[in-house]
mmCIF file of C-alpha atoms in Angstrom:
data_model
loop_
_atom_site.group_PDB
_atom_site.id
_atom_site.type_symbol
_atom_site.label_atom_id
_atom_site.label_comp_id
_atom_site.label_asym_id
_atom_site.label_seq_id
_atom_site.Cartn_x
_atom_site.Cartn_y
_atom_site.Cartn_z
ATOM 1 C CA UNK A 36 -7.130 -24.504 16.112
ATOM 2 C CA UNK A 37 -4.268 -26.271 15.506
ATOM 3 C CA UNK A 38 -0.567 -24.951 15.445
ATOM 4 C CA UNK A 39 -0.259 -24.682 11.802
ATOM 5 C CA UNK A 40 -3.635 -22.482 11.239
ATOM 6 C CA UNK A 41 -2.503 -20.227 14.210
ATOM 7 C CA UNK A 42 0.974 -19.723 12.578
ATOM 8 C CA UNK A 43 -0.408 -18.961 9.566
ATOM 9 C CA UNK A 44 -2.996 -16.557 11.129
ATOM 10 C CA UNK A 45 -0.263 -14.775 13.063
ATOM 11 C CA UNK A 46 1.492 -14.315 9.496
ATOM 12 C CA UNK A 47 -1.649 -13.303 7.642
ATOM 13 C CA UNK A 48 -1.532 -10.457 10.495
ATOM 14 C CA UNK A 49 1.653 -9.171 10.108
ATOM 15 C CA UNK A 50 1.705 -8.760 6.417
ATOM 16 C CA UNK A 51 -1.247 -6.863 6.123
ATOM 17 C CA UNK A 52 -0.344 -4.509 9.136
ATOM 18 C CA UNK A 53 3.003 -4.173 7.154
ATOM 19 C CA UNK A 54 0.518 -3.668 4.073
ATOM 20 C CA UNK A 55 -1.261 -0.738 6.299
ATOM 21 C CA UNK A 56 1.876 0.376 7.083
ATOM 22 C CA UNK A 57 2.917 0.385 3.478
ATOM 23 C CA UNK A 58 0.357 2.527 2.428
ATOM 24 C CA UNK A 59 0.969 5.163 5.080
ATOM 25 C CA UNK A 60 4.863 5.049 4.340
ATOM 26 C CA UNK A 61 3.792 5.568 0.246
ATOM 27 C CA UNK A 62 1.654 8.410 0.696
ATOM 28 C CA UNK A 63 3.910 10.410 3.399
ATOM 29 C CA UNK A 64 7.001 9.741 1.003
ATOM 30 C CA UNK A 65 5.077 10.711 -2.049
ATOM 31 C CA UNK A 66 5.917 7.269 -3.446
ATOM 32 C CA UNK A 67 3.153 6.778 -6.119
ATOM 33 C CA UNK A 68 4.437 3.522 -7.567
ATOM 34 C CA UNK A 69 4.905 1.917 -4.273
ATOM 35 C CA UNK A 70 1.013 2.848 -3.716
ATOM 36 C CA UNK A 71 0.114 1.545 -6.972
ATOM 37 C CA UNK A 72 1.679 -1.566 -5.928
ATOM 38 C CA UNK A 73 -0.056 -2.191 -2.674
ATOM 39 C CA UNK A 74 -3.838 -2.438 -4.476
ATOM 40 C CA UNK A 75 -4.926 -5.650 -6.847
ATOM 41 C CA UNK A 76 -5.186 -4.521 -10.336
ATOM 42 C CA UNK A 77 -9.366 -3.870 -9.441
ATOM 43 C CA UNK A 78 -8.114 -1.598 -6.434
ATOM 44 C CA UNK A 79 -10.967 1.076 -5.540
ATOM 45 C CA UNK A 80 -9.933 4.367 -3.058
ATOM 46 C CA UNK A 81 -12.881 6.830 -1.654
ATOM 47 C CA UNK A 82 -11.588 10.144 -0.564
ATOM 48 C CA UNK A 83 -14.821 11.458 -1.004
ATOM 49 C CA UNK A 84 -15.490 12.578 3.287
ATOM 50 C CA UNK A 85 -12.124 14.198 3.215
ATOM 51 C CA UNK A 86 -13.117 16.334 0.316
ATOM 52 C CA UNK A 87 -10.941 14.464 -2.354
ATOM 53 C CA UNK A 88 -12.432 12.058 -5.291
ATOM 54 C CA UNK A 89 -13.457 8.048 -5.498
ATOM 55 C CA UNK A 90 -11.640 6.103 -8.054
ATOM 56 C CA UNK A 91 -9.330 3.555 -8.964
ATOM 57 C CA UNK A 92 -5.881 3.204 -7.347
ATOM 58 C CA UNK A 93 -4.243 4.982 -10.221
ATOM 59 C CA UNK A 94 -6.933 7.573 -10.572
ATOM 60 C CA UNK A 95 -6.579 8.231 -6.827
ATOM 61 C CA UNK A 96 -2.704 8.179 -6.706
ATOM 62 C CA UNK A 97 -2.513 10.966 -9.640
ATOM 63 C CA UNK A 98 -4.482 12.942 -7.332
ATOM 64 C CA UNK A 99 -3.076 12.207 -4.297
ATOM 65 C CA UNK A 100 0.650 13.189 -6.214
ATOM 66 C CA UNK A 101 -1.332 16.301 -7.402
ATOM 67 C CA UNK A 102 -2.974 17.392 -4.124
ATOM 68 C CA UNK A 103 0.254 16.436 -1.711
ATOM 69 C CA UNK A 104 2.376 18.783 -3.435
ATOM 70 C CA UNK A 105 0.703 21.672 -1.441
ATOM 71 C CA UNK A 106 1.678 19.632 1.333
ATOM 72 C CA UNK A 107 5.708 18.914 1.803
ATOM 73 C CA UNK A 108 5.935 17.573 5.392
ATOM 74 C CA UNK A 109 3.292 14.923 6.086
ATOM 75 C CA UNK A 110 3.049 12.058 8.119
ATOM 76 C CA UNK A 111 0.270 9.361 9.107
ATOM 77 C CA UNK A 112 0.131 7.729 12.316
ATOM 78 C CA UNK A 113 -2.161 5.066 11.332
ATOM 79 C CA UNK A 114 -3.497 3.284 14.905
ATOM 80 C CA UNK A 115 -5.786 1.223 16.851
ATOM 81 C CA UNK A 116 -5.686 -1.347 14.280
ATOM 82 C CA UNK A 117 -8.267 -4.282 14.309
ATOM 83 C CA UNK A 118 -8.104 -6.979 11.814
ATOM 84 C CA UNK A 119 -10.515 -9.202 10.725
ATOM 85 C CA UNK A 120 -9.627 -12.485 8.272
ATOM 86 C CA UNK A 121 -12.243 -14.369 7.056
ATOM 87 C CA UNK A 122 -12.490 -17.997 7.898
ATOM 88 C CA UNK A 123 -12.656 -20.979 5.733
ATOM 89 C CA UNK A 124 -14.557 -24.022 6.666
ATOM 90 C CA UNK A 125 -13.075 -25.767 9.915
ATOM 91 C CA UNK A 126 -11.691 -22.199 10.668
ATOM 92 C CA UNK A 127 -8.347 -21.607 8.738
ATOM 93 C CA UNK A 128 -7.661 -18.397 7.614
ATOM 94 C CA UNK A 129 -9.381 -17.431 4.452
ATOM 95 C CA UNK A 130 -8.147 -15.319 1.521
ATOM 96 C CA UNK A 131 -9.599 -11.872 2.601
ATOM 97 C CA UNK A 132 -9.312 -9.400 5.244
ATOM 98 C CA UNK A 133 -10.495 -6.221 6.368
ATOM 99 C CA UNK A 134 -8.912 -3.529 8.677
ATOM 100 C CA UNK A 135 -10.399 -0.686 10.509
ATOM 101 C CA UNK A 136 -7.597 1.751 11.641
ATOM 102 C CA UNK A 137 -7.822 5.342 13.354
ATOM 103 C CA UNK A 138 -5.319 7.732 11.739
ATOM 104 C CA UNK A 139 -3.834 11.561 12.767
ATOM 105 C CA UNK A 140 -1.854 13.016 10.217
ATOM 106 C CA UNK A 141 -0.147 16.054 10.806
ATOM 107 C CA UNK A 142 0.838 18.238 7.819
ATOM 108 C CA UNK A 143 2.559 21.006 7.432
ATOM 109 C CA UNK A 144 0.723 23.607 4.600
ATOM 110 C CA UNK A 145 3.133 25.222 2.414
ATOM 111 C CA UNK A 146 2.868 28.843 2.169
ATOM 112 C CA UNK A 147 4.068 31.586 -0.353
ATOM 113 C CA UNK A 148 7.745 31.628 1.747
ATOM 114 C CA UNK A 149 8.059 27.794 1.615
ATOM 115 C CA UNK A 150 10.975 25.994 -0.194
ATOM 116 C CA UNK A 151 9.303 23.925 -2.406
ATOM 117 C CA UNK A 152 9.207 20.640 -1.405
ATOM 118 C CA UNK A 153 12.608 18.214 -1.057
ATOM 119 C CA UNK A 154 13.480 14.982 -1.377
ATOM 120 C CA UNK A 155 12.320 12.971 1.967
ATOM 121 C CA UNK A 156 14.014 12.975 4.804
ATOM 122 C CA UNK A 157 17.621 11.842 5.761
ATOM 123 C CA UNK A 158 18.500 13.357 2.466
ATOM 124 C CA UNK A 159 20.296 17.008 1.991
ATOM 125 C CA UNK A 160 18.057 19.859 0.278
ATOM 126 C CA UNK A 161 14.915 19.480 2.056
ATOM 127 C CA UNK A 162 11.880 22.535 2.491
ATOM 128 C CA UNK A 163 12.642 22.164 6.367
ATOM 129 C CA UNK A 164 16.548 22.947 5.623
ATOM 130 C CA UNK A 165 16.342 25.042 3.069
ATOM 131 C CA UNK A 166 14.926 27.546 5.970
ATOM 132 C CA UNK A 167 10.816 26.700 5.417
ATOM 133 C CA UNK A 168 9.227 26.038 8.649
ATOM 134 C CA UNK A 169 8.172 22.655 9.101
ATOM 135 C CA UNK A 170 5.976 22.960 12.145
ATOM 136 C CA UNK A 171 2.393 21.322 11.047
ATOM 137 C CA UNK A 172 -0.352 23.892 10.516
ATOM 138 C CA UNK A 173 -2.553 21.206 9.277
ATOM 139 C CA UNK A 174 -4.134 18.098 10.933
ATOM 140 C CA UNK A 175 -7.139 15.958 10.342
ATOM 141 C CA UNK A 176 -7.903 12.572 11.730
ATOM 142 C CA UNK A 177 -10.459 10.176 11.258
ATOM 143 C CA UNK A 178 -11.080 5.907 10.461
ATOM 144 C CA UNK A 179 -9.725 4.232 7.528
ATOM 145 C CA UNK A 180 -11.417 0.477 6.147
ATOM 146 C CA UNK A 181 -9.090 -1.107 4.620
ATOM 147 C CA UNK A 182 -10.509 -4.430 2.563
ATOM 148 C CA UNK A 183 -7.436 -7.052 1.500
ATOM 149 C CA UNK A 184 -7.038 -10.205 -0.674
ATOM 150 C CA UNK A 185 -4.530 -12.642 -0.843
ATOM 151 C CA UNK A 186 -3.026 -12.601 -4.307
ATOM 152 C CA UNK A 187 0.122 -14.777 -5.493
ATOM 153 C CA UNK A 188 2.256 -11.572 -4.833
ATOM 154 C CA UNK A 189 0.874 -11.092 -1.160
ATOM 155 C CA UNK A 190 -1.772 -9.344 0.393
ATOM 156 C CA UNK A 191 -2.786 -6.492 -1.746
ATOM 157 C CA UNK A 192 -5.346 -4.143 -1.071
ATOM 158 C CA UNK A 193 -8.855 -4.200 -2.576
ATOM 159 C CA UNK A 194 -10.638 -1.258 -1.437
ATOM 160 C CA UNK A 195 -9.695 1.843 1.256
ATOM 161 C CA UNK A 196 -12.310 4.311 2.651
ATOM 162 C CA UNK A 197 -11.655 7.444 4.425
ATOM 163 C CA UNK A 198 -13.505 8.513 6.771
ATOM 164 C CA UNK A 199 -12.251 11.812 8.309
ATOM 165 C CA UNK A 200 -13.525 12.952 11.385
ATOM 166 C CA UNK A 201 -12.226 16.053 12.105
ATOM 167 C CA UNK A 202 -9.622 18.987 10.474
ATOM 168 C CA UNK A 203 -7.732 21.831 11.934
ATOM 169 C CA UNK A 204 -5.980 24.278 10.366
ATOM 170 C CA UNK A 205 -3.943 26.640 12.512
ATOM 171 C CA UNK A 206 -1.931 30.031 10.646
ATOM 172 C CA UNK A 207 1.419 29.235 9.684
ATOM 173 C CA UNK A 208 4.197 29.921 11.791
ATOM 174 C CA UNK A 209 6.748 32.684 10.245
#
């Protein structure tokens, strides 16, 4: 490989772990319009082993911003990352990617005593300060596939499958 293809590779790296990274920070923030914005118009979601729906990108983020209201402290820790971009003839990075990334995501479930849920955090008003507990009482984990394509705008996503693993849910804490 020459320099140029392996700078570019180490770019086409970054920006679609930032573009992983991206879609955890969306969904924990409850920023729907930052999802929508990660996926190509054509974007496809499958929620389907985690007990949620298959779709398009906006199909999937008006459930997502239906079904994460029940949930007002989340957060992904999306790891063990391995990308894969597809060559072009004479080996220069091609247009399209794929990621396959193990995530834990801790929730917290809210209950009939919970605040209802506040802006994110940093910001005054939220459940946990309002006197809710915070403490996670939900976790699953599992693998996500992430499929990419470079578009004029960046990397955008194409496709992302869930596949959860596991699930515990453990009483909440008074």
């Amino acid at each position: 490989m020459t320099q140029r293809v392996e700078h570019t590779t180490v770019m086409d790296r970054l920006a679609i772990d930032d573009l992983v990274t991206g879609y955890a920070i969306a969904v924990d923030d409850g920023d729907w319009a930052a999802y929508r914005a990660l996926f190509v118009p054509e974007g496809h979601v499958d929620y389907r082993s985690a007990g949620g729906i298959a779709g398009s990108a906006d199909a999937v983020a008006d459930w997502l911003a239906e079904m994460m209201r029940r949930f007002p402290v989340r957060q992904h820790l999306i790891v063990n990352r391995r990308i894969g971009i597809a060559l072009r003839d004479g080996g220069a990075p091609g247009d399209t990617a794929t990621v396959q990334a193990d995530y834990l995501n801790p929730m917290h479930l809210a209950g009939p005593h919970d605040a209802p849920p506040g802006p994110p955090a940093g910001a005054s008003g939220t459940a946990a300060s309002a006197g809710a507990s915070a403490a996670p009482n939900y976790t699953c984990a599992g693998r996500y596939v992430f499929a990419a394509r470079r578009t004029t705008d960046g990397w955008r996503l194409t496709e992302v499958v869930v596949h959860e693993k596991w699930r515990q849910l453990l009483p909440a804490h008074a």
